[in-house]
Amino acid sequence: GINAEYGRDRYLIDNNRILYTGHSMGGAGCWFITSHWPDYALASAPQAGFISIEKYVPFYTRLGYAHVDRMLLGILESSIAEYDSDLYAPNMVGIPLFARYGQLDDNVPPWNTRRNARIIDELSHSPSAVEVEEIFGAGHWWNTVFNGPRIQAFFDKHLIAPRLPFPDKFTVLTVNPISSGPRGSILILDLVMPFRLGTINVEKTDRLWTLSITNVKRFGLVVDPRGPSSTSSLYIKNTNQTLPIQRLDSQHYCLENKLWKICPTIVWQNSSERQFNQSGPIEQIFRNQFVIIFGTTESATIPSRIKEAVLLANDWFLYSGGNVSILSDFEALQTPALFQNSNLILLGGPNVNSFTKSIQNTLPVKFNESSFSIDDKIYYGSGVGIIFLAPYRVNLALIIAGNDYRGFENAVRCFPYQTGMTVPDFVVVDERVRWLASGGYLGAGFWDRNWKFNPAMGYLKEF
């Protein structure tokens, strides 16, 4: 892929007229981008693509899951739910779709394509909303993937056609607003309860758009000629309110005291609430440039912490091709301007990392000399560690810490360096994580919008 601005300037690409297609991993990406960024699609042609990570590499093969409380398991799998295109299928209703697969595909089983097609057909109330082609006798690849007569005709038809108007009824849906774009010109910005499904069901006429809203705290209207006109109104069914049209710029719609109103965006940006770019889960630390800062307060473990910093940097280069700077806490405190717009990975809690200590008042986890606590739960003992997100200015910090160095090492094992690792906003581990994987988790979950623990979004094991 190429940067959108580069493509627009170098190749004169119209970002509002894009036809999505791809095969295999690209087919999975096609399902993903169609379901997450639907308004930019002229049409979409996913081919032999899987529809979610856990359905492609079955998670039931993970032995650690046998030891996990099912409440905790739901939280862990919620941390990668934003990649489930079947969950996001409502966003694809009304988009021309042509899905293809090989009859004998033993890499990505055909039921992946059939499942998404059937879900979208059901939501569209049409048995043929999605055009499906099974290539007889073909496996995962066939020679006419991108140039067969039917696929070429599909491309030709939609590349010259105008963008379709939005359906009279449609749904906007997301689990994580930072990874989703607008549907029907409506962009969800924030959820009441993070990582629970947020939906806006829309019924529209020329003069009135009626919205039924679930678990959405903030949303905006992006500029799109197919969206509501300036003379239209929004009717919020849940609260029986009618609001004027306000384009997303310096203002947006927000829910306060159980009523919707138009809010200045800068007020949100200047509040202590989690900002749009402070969304979890932990893997979101990679959405921005970041630096690794290791602690030097505990002199005996400095070489080992440097080793872990280098290992994390090498993992980032190996799996993502990126480079990252490594600093000591002393260097970081002396030169904060070097990373003022960056995310941080802090190796060590306040007792061993001076930089972590400098921001400890903003952390959702509280540390003592040989323990740490979440809410009213205190974690003592050797080998107990934690990895968690915290705010750093308007960006994110990822802190990896332990009651001792052994606990720190155990927490490092949860660093999400590969696709499909189920790591929410925080994970607490003990020694058993070394042989039971997620069976060694003492707690995990998502922080709420105010960086607090909420039992509805997190799990702390009783012991």
PDB file of C-alpha atoms in Angstrom, residues 282 293-295 298 301 305 308 312 345-353 356-357 360 363 365-374 379 381-389 397-415 426-430 433 442:
ATOM      1  CA  ILE A 282      -2.038  -2.271  24.048  1.00  0.00           C
ATOM      2  CA  ILE A 293      12.987   3.890  27.882  1.00  0.00           C
ATOM      3  CA  PHE A 294      14.662   1.480  30.311  1.00  0.00           C
ATOM      4  CA  GLY A 295      15.203   2.029  34.031  1.00  0.00           C
ATOM      5  CA  GLU A 298      18.202  -0.734  40.122  1.00  0.00           C
ATOM      6  CA  THR A 301      19.374  -5.318  36.545  1.00  0.00           C
ATOM      7  CA  ARG A 305      16.762  -4.335  31.048  1.00  0.00           C
ATOM      8  CA  GLU A 308      14.948  -6.610  26.962  1.00  0.00           C
ATOM      9  CA  LEU A 312      11.627  -5.492  21.842  1.00  0.00           C
ATOM     10  CA  ILE A 345       7.359   2.061  26.199  1.00  0.00           C
ATOM     11  CA  LEU A 346       8.663   2.266  29.766  1.00  0.00           C
ATOM     12  CA  LEU A 347      10.580  -0.744  31.083  1.00  0.00           C
ATOM     13  CA  GLY A 348      10.201  -0.803  34.846  1.00  0.00           C
ATOM     14  CA  GLY A 349       7.855   0.709  37.419  1.00  0.00           C
ATOM     15  CA  PRO A 350       8.547   3.871  39.449  1.00  0.00           C
ATOM     16  CA  ASN A 351      10.953   2.017  41.736  1.00  0.00           C
ATOM     17  CA  VAL A 352      13.376   1.124  38.938  1.00  0.00           C
ATOM     18  CA  ASN A 353      12.621   3.665  36.186  1.00  0.00           C
ATOM     19  CA  THR A 356       8.033   6.170  35.091  1.00  0.00           C
ATOM     20  CA  LYS A 357       8.331   7.758  38.523  1.00  0.00           C
ATOM     21  CA  GLN A 360       3.360   8.043  38.341  1.00  0.00           C
ATOM     22  CA  LEU A 363      -0.928   6.079  36.102  1.00  0.00           C
ATOM     23  CA  VAL A 365      -1.911   1.442  38.523  1.00  0.00           C
ATOM     24  CA  LYS A 366      -0.458   2.405  41.900  1.00  0.00           C
ATOM     25  CA  PHE A 367       2.956   1.119  42.979  1.00  0.00           C
ATOM     26  CA  ASN A 368       4.476   0.498  46.407  1.00  0.00           C
ATOM     27  CA  GLU A 369       7.956  -0.768  47.227  1.00  0.00           C
ATOM     28  CA  SER A 370       7.209  -4.457  46.584  1.00  0.00           C
ATOM     29  CA  SER A 371       3.645  -4.497  45.262  1.00  0.00           C
ATOM     30  CA  PHE A 372       1.204  -2.716  42.983  1.00  0.00           C
ATOM     31  CA  SER A 373      -2.558  -2.281  43.025  1.00  0.00           C
ATOM     32  CA  ILE A 374      -5.507  -1.901  40.669  1.00  0.00           C
ATOM     33  CA  TYR A 379      -0.679  -7.758  44.063  1.00  0.00           C
ATOM     34  CA  GLY A 381       4.824 -11.682  45.631  1.00  0.00           C
ATOM     35  CA  SER A 382       7.762 -12.657  43.490  1.00  0.00           C
ATOM     36  CA  GLY A 383       7.137 -13.252  39.797  1.00  0.00           C
ATOM     37  CA  VAL A 384       4.032 -11.054  39.643  1.00  0.00           C
ATOM     38  CA  GLY A 385       4.136  -8.475  36.871  1.00  0.00           C
ATOM     39  CA  ILE A 386       1.948  -6.147  34.842  1.00  0.00           C
ATOM     40  CA  ILE A 387       1.826  -4.609  31.381  1.00  0.00           C
ATOM     41  CA  PHE A 388      -0.589  -1.688  30.951  1.00  0.00           C
ATOM     42  CA  LEU A 389      -1.457   1.454  29.026  1.00  0.00           C
ATOM     43  CA  ALA A 397       2.643   5.151  27.491  1.00  0.00           C
ATOM     44  CA  LEU A 398       3.026   1.389  27.849  1.00  0.00           C
ATOM     45  CA  ILE A 399       4.495   0.396  31.198  1.00  0.00           C
ATOM     46  CA  ILE A 400       5.965  -3.064  31.793  1.00  0.00           C
ATOM     47  CA  ALA A 401       6.765  -3.664  35.456  1.00  0.00           C
ATOM     48  CA  GLY A 402       6.919  -6.280  38.198  1.00  0.00           C
ATOM     49  CA  ASN A 403       7.278  -6.732  41.914  1.00  0.00           C
ATOM     50  CA  ASP A 404      10.782  -7.968  41.091  1.00  0.00           C
ATOM     51  CA  TYR A 405      12.797  -8.577  37.953  1.00  0.00           C
ATOM     52  CA  ARG A 406      11.220 -12.014  37.533  1.00  0.00           C
ATOM     53  CA  GLY A 407       7.776 -10.392  37.491  1.00  0.00           C
ATOM     54  CA  PHE A 408       8.989  -7.876  34.905  1.00  0.00           C
ATOM     55  CA  GLU A 409      10.240 -10.722  32.704  1.00  0.00           C
ATOM     56  CA  ASN A 410       6.895 -12.472  32.994  1.00  0.00           C
ATOM     57  CA  ALA A 411       5.027  -9.316  31.980  1.00  0.00           C
ATOM     58  CA  VAL A 412       7.279  -8.809  28.938  1.00  0.00           C
ATOM     59  CA  ARG A 413       5.938 -12.115  27.604  1.00  0.00           C
ATOM     60  CA  CYS A 414       2.609 -10.384  26.980  1.00  0.00           C
ATOM     61  CA  PHE A 415       4.110  -7.756  24.666  1.00  0.00           C
ATOM     62  CA  PHE A 426      -3.768  -4.197  30.985  1.00  0.00           C
ATOM     63  CA  VAL A 427      -2.707  -7.729  31.907  1.00  0.00           C
ATOM     64  CA  VAL A 428      -1.499  -8.949  35.322  1.00  0.00           C
ATOM     65  CA  VAL A 429       0.536 -12.177  35.348  1.00  0.00           C
ATOM     66  CA  ASP A 430       2.333 -14.494  37.704  1.00  0.00           C
ATOM     67  CA  VAL A 433       2.345 -17.480  32.468  1.00  0.00           C
ATOM     68  CA  LEU A 442      -4.363 -12.816  37.325  1.00  0.00           C
TER      69      LEU A 442
END
